[in-house]
Coordinates of N, CA and C in Angstrom, one line a residue:
X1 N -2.2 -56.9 -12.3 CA -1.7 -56.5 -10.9 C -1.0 -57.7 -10.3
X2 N -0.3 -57.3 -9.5 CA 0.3 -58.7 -8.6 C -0.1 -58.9 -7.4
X3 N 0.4 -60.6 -7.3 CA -0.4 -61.6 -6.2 C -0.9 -60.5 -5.2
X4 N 0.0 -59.7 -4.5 CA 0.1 -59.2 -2.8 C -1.4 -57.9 -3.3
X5 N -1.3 -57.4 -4.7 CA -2.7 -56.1 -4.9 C -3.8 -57.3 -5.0
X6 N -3.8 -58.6 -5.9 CA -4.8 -58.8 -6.2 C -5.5 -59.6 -5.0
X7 N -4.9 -60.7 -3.7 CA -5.3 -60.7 -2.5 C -5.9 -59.9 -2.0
X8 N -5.3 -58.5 -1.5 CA -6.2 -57.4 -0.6 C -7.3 -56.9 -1.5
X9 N -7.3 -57.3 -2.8 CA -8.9 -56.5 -3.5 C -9.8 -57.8 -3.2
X10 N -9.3 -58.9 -3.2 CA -10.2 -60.8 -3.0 C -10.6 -59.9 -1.7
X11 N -9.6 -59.8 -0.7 CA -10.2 -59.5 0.7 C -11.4 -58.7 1.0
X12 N -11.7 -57.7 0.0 CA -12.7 -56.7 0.1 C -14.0 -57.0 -0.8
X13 N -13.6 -58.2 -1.4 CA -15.1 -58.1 -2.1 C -16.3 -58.7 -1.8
X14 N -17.6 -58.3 -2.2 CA -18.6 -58.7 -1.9 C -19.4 -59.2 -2.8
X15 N -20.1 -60.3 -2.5 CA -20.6 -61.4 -3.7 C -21.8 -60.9 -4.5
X16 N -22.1 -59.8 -3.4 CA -23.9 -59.5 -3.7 C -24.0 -58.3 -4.4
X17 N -22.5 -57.6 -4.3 CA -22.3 -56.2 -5.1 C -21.7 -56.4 -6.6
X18 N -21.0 -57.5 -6.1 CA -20.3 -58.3 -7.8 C -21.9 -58.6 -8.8
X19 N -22.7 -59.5 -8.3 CA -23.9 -59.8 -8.9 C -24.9 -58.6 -9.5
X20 N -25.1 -57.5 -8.3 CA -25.1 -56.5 -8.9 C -24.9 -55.5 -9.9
X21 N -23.3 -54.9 -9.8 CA -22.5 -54.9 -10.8 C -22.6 -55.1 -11.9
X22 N -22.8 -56.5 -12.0 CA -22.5 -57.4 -13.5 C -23.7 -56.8 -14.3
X23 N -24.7 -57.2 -13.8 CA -26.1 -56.5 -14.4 C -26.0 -54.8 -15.1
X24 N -25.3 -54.1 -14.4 CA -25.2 -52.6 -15.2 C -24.0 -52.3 -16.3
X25 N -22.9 -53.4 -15.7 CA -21.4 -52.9 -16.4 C -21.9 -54.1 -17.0
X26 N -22.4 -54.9 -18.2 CA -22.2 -55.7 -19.3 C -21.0 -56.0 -19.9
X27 N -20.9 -57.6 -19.4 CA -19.7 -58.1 -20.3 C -18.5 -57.5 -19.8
X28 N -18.1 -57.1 -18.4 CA -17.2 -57.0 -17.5 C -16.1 -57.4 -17.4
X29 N -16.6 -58.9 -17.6 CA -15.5 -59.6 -16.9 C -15.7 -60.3 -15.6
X30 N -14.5 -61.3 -14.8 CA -14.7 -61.4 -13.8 C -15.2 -60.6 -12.7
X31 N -15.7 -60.6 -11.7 CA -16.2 -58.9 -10.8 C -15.9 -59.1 -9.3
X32 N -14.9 -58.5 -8.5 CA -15.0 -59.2 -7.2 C -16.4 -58.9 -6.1
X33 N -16.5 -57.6 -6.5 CA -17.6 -56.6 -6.1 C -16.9 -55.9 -4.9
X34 N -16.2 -54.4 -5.4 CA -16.0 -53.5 -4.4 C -16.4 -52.2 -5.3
X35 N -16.7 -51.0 -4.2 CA -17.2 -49.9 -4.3 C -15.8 -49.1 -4.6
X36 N -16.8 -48.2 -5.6 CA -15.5 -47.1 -6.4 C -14.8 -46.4 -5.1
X37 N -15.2 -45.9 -4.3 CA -14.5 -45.5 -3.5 C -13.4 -45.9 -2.7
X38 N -13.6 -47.4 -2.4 CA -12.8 -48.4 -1.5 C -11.5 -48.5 -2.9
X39 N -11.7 -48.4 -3.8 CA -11.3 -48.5 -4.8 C -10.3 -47.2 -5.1
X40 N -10.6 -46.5 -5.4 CA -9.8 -45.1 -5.7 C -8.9 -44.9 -4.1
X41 N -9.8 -45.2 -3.1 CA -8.8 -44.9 -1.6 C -6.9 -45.7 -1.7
X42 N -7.5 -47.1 -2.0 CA -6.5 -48.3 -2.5 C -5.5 -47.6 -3.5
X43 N -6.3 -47.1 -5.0 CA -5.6 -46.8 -6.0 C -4.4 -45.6 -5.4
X44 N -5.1 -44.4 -4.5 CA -4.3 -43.4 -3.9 C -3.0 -44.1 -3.2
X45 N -3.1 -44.6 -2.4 CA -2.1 -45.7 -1.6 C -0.8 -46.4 -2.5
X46 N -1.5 -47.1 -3.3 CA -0.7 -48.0 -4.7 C 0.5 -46.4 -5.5
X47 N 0.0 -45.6 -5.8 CA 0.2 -44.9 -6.4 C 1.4 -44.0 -5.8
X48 N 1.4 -43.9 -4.2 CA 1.9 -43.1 -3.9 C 3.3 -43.9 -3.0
X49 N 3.2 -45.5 -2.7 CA 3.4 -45.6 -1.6 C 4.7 -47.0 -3.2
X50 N 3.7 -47.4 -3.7 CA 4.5 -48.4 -5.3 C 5.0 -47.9 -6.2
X51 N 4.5 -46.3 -6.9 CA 4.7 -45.7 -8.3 C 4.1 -46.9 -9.2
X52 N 4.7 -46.7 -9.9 CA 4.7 -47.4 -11.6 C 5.0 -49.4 -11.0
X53 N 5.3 -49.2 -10.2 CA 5.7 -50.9 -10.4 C 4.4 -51.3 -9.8
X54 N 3.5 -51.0 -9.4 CA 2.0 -50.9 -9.0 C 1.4 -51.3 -9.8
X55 N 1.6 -51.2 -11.3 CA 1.2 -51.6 -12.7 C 1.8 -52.9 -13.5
X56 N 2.7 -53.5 -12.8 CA 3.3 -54.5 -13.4 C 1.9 -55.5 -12.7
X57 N 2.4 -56.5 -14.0 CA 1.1 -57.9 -14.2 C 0.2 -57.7 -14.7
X58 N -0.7 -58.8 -15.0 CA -2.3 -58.8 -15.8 C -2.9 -58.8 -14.5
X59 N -3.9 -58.4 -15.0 CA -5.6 -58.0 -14.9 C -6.2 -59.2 -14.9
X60 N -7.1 -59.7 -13.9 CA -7.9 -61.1 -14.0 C -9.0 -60.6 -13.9
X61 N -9.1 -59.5 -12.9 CA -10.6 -58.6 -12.6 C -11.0 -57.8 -13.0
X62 N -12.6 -57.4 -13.1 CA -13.2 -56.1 -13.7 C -12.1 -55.0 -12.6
X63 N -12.0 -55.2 -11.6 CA -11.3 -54.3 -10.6 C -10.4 -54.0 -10.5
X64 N -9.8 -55.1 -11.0 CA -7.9 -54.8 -11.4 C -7.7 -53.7 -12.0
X65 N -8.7 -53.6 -13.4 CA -8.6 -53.2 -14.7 C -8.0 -51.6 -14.3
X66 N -9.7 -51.2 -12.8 CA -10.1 -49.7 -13.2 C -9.6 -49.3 -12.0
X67 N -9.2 -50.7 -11.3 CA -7.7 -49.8 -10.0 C -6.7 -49.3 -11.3
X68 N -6.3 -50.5 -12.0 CA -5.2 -49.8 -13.0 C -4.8 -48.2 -13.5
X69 N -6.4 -48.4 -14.0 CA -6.6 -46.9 -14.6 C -6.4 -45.7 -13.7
X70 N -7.0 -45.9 -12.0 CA -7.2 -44.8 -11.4 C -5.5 -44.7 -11.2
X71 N -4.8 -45.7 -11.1 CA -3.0 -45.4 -10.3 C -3.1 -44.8 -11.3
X72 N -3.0 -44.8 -12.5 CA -2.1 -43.7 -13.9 C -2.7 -42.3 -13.4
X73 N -4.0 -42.1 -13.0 CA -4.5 -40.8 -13.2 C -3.7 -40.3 -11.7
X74 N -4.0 -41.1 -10.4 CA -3.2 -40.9 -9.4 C -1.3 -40.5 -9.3
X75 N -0.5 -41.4 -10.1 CA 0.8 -41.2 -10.1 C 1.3 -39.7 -10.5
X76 N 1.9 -39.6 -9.9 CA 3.2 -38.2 -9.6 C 4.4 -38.4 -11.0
X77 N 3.6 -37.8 -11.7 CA 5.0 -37.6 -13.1 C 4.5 -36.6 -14.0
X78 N 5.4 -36.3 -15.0 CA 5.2 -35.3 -15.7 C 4.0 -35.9 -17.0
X79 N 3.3 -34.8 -17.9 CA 2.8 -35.1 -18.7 C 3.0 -36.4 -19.9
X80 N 4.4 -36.1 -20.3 CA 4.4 -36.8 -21.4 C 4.7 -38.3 -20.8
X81 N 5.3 -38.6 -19.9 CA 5.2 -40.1 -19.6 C 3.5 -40.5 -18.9
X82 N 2.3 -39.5 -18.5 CA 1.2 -39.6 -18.4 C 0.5 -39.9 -19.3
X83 N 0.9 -39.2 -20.9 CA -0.2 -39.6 -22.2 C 0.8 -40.9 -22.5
X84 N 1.8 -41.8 -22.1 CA 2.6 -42.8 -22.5 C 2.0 -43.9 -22.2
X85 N 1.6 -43.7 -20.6 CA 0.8 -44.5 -19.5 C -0.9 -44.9 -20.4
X86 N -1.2 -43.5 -20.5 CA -3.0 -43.7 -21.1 C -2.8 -44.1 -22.3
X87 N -1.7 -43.9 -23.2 CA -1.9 -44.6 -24.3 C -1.8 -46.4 -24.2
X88 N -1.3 -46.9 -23.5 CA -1.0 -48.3 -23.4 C -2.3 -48.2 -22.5
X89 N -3.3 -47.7 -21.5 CA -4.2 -48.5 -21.0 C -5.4 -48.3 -21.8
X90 N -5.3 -47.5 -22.4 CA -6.7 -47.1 -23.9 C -7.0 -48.3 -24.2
X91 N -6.4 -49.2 -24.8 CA -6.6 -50.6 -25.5 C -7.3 -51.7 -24.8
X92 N -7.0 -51.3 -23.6 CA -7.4 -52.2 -22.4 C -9.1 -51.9 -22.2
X93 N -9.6 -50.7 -22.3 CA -11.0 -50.2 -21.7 C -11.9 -51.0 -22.8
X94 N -12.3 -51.7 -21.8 CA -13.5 -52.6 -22.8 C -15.4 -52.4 -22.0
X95 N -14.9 -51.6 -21.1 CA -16.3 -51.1 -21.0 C -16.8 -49.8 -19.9
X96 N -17.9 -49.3 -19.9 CA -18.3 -47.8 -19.9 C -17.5 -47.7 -18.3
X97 N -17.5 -48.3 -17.6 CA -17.4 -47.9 -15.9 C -16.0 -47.7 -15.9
X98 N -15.0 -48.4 -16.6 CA -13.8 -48.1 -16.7 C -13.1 -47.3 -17.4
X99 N -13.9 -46.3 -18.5 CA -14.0 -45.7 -19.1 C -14.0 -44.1 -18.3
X100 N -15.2 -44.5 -17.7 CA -16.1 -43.2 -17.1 C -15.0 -43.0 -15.8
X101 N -14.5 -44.1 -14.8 CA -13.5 -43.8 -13.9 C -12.2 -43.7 -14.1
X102 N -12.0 -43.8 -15.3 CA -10.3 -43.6 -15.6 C -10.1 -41.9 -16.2
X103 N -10.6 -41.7 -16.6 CA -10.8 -40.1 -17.3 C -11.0 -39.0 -16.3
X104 N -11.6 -39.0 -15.2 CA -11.5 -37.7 -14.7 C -10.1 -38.1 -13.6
X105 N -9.9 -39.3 -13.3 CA -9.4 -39.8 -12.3 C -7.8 -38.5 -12.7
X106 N -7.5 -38.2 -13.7 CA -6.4 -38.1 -14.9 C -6.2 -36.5 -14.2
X107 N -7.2 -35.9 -13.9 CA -6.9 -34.6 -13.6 C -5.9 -34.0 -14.3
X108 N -6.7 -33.4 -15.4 CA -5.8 -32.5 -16.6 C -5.2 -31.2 -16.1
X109 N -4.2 -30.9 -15.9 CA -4.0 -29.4 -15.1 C -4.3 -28.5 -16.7
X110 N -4.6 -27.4 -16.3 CA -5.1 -26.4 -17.0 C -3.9 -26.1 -18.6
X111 N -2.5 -26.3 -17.9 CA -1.6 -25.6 -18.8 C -1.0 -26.7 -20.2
X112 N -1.6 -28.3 -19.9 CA -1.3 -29.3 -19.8 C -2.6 -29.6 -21.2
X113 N -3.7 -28.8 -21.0 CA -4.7 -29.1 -21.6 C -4.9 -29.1 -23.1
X114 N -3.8 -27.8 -23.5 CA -3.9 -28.4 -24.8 C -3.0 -29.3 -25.8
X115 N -1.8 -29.8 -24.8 CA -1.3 -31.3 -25.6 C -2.3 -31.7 -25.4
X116 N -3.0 -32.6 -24.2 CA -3.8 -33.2 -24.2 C -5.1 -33.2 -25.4
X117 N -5.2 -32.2 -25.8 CA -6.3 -31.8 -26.8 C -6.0 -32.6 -28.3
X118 N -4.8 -32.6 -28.3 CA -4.1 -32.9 -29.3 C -3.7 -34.4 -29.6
X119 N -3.8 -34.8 -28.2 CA -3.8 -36.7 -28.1 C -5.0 -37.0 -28.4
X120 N -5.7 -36.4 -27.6 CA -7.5 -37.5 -27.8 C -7.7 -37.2 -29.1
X121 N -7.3 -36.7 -30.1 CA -8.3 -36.7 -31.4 C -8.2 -37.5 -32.5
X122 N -7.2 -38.3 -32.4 CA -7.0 -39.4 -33.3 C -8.1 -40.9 -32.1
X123 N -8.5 -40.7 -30.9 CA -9.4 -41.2 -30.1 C -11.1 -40.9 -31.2
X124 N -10.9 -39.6 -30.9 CA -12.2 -39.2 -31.2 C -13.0 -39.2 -32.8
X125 N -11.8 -39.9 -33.6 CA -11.6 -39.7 -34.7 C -11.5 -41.5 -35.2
X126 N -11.5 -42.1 -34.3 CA -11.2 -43.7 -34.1 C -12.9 -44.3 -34.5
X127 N -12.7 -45.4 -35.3 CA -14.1 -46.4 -35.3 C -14.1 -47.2 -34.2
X128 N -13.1 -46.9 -33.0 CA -13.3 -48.1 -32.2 C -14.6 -47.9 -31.3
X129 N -15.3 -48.7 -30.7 CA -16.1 -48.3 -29.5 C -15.4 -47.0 -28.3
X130 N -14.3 -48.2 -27.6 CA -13.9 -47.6 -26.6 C -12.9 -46.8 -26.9
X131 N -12.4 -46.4 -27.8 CA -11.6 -45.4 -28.4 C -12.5 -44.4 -28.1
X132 N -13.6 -44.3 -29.3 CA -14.3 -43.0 -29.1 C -14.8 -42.8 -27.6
X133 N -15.6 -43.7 -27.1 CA -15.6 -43.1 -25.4 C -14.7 -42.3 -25.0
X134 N -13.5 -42.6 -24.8 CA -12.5 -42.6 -24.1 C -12.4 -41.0 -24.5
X135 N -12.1 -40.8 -25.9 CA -12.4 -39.2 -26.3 C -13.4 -38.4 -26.0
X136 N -14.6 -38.9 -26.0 CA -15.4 -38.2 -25.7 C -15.7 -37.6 -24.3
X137 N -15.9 -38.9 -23.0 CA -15.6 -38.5 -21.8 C -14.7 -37.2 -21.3
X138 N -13.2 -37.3 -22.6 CA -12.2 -36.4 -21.9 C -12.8 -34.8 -22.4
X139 N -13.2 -35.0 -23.4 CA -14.2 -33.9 -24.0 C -15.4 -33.5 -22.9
X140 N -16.1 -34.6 -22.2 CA -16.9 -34.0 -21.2 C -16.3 -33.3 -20.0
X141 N -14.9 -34.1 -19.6 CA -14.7 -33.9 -18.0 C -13.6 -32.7 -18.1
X142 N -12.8 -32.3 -19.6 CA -12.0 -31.4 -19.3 C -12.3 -30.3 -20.4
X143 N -13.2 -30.3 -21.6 CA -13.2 -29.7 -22.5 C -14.5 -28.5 -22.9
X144 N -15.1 -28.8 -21.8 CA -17.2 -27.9 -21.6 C -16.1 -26.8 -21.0
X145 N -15.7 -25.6 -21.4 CA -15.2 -24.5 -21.0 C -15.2 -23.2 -21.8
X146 N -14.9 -21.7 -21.7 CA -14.8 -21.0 -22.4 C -13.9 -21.4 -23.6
X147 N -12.1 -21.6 -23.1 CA -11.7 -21.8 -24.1 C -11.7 -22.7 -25.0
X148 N -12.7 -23.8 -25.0 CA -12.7 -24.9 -25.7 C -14.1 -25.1 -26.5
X149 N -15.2 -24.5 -25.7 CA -16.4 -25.3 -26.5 C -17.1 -25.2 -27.7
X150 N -16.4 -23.9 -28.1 CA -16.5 -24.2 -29.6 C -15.7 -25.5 -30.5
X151 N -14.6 -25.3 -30.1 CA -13.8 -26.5 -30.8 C -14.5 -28.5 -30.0
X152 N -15.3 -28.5 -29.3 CA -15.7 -29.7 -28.5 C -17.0 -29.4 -29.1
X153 N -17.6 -28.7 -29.7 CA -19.0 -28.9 -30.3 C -18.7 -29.3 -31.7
X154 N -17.8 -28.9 -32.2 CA -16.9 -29.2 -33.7 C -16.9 -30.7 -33.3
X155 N -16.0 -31.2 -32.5 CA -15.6 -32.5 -32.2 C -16.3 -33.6 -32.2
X156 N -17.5 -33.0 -31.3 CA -18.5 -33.9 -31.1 C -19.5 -33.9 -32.6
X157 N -19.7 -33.3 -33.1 CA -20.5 -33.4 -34.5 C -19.6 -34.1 -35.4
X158 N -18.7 -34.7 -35.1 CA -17.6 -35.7 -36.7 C -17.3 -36.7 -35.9
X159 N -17.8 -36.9 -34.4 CA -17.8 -38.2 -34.0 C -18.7 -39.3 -34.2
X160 N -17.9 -40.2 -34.5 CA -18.6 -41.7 -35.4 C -19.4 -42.5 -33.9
X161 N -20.6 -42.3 -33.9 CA -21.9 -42.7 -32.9 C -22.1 -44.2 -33.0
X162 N -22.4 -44.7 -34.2 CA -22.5 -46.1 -34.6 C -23.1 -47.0 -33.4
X163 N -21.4 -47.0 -32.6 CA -21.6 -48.5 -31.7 C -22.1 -47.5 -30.7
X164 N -22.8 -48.5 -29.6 CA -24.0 -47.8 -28.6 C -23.1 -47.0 -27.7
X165 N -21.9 -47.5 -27.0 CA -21.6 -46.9 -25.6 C -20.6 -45.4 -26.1
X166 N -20.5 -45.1 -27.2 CA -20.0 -44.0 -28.5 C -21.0 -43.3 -28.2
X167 N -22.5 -43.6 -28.6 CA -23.6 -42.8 -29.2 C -24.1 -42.1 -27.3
X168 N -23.5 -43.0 -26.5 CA -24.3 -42.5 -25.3 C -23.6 -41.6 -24.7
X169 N -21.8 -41.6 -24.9 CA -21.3 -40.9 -24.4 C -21.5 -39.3 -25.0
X170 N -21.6 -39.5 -26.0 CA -21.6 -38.0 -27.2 C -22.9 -37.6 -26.8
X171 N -24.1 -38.6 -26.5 CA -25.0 -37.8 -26.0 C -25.1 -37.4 -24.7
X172 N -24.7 -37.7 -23.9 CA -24.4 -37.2 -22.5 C -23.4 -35.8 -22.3
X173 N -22.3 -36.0 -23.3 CA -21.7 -34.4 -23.4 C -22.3 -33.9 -24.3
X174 N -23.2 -33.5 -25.5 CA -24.1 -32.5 -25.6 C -24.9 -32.3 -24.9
X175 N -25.8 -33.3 -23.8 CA -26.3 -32.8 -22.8 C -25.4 -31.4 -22.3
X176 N -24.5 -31.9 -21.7 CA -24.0 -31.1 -21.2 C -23.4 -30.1 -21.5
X177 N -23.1 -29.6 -22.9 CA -22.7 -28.5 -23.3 C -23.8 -27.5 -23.6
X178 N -25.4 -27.9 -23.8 CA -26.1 -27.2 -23.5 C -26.6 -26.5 -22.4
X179 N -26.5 -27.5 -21.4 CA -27.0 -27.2 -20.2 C -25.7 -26.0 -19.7
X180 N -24.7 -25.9 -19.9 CA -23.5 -25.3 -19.8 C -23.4 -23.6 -20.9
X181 N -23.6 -24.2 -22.0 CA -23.7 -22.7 -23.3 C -24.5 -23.3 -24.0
X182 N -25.7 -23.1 -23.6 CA -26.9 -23.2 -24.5 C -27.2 -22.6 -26.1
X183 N -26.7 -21.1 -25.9 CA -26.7 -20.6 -27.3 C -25.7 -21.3 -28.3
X184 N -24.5 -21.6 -27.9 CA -23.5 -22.0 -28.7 C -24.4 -23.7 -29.2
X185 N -25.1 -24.4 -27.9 CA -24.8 -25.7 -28.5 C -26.5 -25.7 -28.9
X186 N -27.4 -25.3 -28.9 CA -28.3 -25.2 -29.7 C -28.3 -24.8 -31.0
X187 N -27.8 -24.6 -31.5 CA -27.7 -24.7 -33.5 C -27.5 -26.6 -33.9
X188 N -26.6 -27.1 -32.9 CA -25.8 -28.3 -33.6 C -27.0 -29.1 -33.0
X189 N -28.3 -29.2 -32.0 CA -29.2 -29.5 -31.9 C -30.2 -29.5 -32.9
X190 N -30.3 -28.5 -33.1 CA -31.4 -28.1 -34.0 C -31.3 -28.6 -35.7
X191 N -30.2 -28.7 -35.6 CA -29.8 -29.0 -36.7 C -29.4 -30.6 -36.9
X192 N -29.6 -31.0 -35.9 CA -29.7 -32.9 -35.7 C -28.0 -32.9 -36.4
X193 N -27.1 -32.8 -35.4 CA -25.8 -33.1 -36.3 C -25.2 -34.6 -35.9
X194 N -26.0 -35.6 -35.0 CA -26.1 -36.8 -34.9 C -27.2 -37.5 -35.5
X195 N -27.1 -38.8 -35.4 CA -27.9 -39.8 -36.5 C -29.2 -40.1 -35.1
X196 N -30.2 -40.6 -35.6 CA -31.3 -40.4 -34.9 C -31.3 -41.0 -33.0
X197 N -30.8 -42.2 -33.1 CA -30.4 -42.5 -32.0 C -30.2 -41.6 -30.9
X198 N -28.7 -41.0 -31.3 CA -27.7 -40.2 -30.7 C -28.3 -39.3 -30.3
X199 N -29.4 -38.5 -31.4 CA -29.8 -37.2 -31.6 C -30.9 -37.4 -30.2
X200 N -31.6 -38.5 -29.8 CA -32.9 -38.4 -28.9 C -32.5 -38.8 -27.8
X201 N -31.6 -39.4 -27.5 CA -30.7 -39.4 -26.5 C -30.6 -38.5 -25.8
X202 N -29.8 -37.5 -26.7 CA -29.4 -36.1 -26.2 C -30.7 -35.8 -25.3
X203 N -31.9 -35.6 -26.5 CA -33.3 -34.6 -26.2 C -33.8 -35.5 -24.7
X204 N -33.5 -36.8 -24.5 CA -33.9 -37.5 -23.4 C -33.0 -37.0 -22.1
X205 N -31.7 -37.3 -21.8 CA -30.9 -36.7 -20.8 C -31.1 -35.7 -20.5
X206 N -31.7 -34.2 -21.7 CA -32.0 -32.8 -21.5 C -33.0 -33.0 -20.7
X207 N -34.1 -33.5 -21.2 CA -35.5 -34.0 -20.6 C -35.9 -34.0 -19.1
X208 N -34.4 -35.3 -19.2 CA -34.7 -35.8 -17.5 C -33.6 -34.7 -16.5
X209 N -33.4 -34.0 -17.0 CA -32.4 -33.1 -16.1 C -33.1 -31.9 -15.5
X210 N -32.9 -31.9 -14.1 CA -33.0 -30.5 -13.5 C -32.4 -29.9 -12.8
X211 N -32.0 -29.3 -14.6 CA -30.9 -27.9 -14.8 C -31.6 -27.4 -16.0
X212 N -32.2 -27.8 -16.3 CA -32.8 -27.5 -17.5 C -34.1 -26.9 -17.6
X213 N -34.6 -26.1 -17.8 CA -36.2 -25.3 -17.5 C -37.3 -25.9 -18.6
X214 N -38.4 -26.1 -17.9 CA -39.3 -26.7 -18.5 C -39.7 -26.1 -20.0
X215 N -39.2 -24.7 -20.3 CA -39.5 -24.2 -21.7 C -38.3 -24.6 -22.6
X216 N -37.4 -24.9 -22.2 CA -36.4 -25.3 -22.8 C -36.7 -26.7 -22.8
X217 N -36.6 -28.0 -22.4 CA -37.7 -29.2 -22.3 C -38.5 -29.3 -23.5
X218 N -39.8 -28.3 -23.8 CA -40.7 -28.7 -24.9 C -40.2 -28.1 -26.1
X219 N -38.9 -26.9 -25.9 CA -38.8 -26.5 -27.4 C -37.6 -27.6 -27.4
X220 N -36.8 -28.3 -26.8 CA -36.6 -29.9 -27.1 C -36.9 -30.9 -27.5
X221 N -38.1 -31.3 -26.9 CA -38.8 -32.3 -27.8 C -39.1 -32.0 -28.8
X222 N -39.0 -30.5 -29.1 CA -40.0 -30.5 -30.6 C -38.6 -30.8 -31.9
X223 N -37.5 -31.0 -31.3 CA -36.9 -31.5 -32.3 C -36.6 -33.2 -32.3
X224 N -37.1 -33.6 -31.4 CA -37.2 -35.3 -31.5 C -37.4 -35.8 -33.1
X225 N -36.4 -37.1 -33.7 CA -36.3 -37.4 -34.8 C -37.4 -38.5 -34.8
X226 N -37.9 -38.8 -35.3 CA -39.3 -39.7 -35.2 C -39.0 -41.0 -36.9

C-alpha cells in the first residue's frame, strides 16, 4: 500500500489488540492492531473513492495484506479482471484471517458462479497450504447450495488435508454441508473420506454446534476415528 493508506491504518492502531492478534493469527507478520470492521469501512472508501491504484505498493503489515484483499472483493469491475485481481493476491495469503476475510469479501454474484467454479479448482486441487484454503473457504461461502453440493461434497473428498489450516478449513465446510443437507453429506462421513485428523475435526465442530440435535451428535461420535 502507499505512504498516505499505510499512515491512516499507523493512525488507528492499537498495541494491545496487535498483541492480541498475534497470539490467534500465527506467524502474521507485522500487526498494527485494528478491528476487521474499521478495516473493511476503510477498504469500502479505498475502493470506491482510489479504484485499482489503491493496490499499488507492498504490504509491510498483517493489515495492509487483508485491507488489500477486502479492495479487490470491494472494487466495481467485471468478472474476468476480478479472477485477474484474486489470482495475483492468492500467492500473497499466508494465513487463515486473510484467507477467511478475503473470500466472502468477493461477493460472487449468482450468474458469475460458475466461472468462478471453474477457477478455484486447480486451488482446490493445489498441495499448497493456502491455495487449498483459499478453495475451500470459496466452497464454504459460495458453494453449500442446491445447485452445487453435490459437486462441493465431490471436491471436498480429493482435497489434499495434509497441512493443518487445509485440514481445518475442509473440516469446517463439511461441518457445514451437513448441518445444511445432511442426507447428501452423511454418506462421505460415514465413510471417513478424510484422513483421521480432518475426519474428527469435522465430528468435533458438528459436536460443538447448535444447529445440530443432540441425536445427530452421538450417531457422530460414533464415527470418531480412534
Amino acid at each position: 500500500m502507499n505512504e498516505t493508506v499505510r499512515n491512516e491504518l499507523l493512525s488507528k492502531g492499537d498495541s494491545k489488540l496487535a498483541d492480541f492478534a498475534g497470539k490467534i493469527v500465527p506467524k502474521a507478520g507485522n500487526m498494527i492492531g485494528i478491528r476487521v470492521p474499521v478495516l473493511r469501512d476503510f477498504a469500502k472508501k479505498l475502493a470506491k473513492e482510489q479504484g485499482e491504484t489503491a493496490l499499488c505498493g507492498d504490504d509491510i503489515y498483517y493489515e495492509e495484506k487483508m485491507l488489500r484483499g477486502m479492495v479487490i472483493g470491494y472494487l466495481k469491475t467485471d468478472i474476468k479482471r476480478k479472477m485477474d485481481l484474486i489470482k495475483n493476491f492468492v500467492p500473497v495469503i499466508d494465513n487463515w484471517a486473510v484467507c477467511d476475510s478475503f473470500c466472502p469479501t468477493l461477493k460472487i454474484k449468482k450468474n458469475d458462479l460458475a466461472v468462478i467454479w471453474d477457477f478455484i479448482q486447480p486451488y482446490l486441487n493445489s498441495d499448497k497450504e493456502f491455495y487449498i484454503r483459499f478453495g475451500v473457504i470459496m466452497l464454504l461461502d459460495y458453494y453449500i447450495n442446491d445447485d452445487y453440493i453435490d459437486s462441493t461434497l465431490e471436491a471436498l473428498k480429493n482435497v489434499d488435508t495434509t497441512a493443518y489450516y487445509a485440514s481445518m478449513a475442509a473440516a469446517w465446510t463439511m461441518a457445514e454441508c451437513f448441518i445444511k443437507y445432511p442426507d447428501k453429506t452423511l454418506p462421505y462421513i460415514t465413510e471417513r473420506v478424510f484422513d483421521k485428523a480432518t475426519h474428527n475435526r469435522t465430528i468435533q465442530k458438528l459436536c460443538d454446534s447448535y444447529r445440530v440435535s443432540a441425536e445427530d451428535k452421538e450417531m457422530l461420535r460414533k464415527t470418531k476415528i480412534y
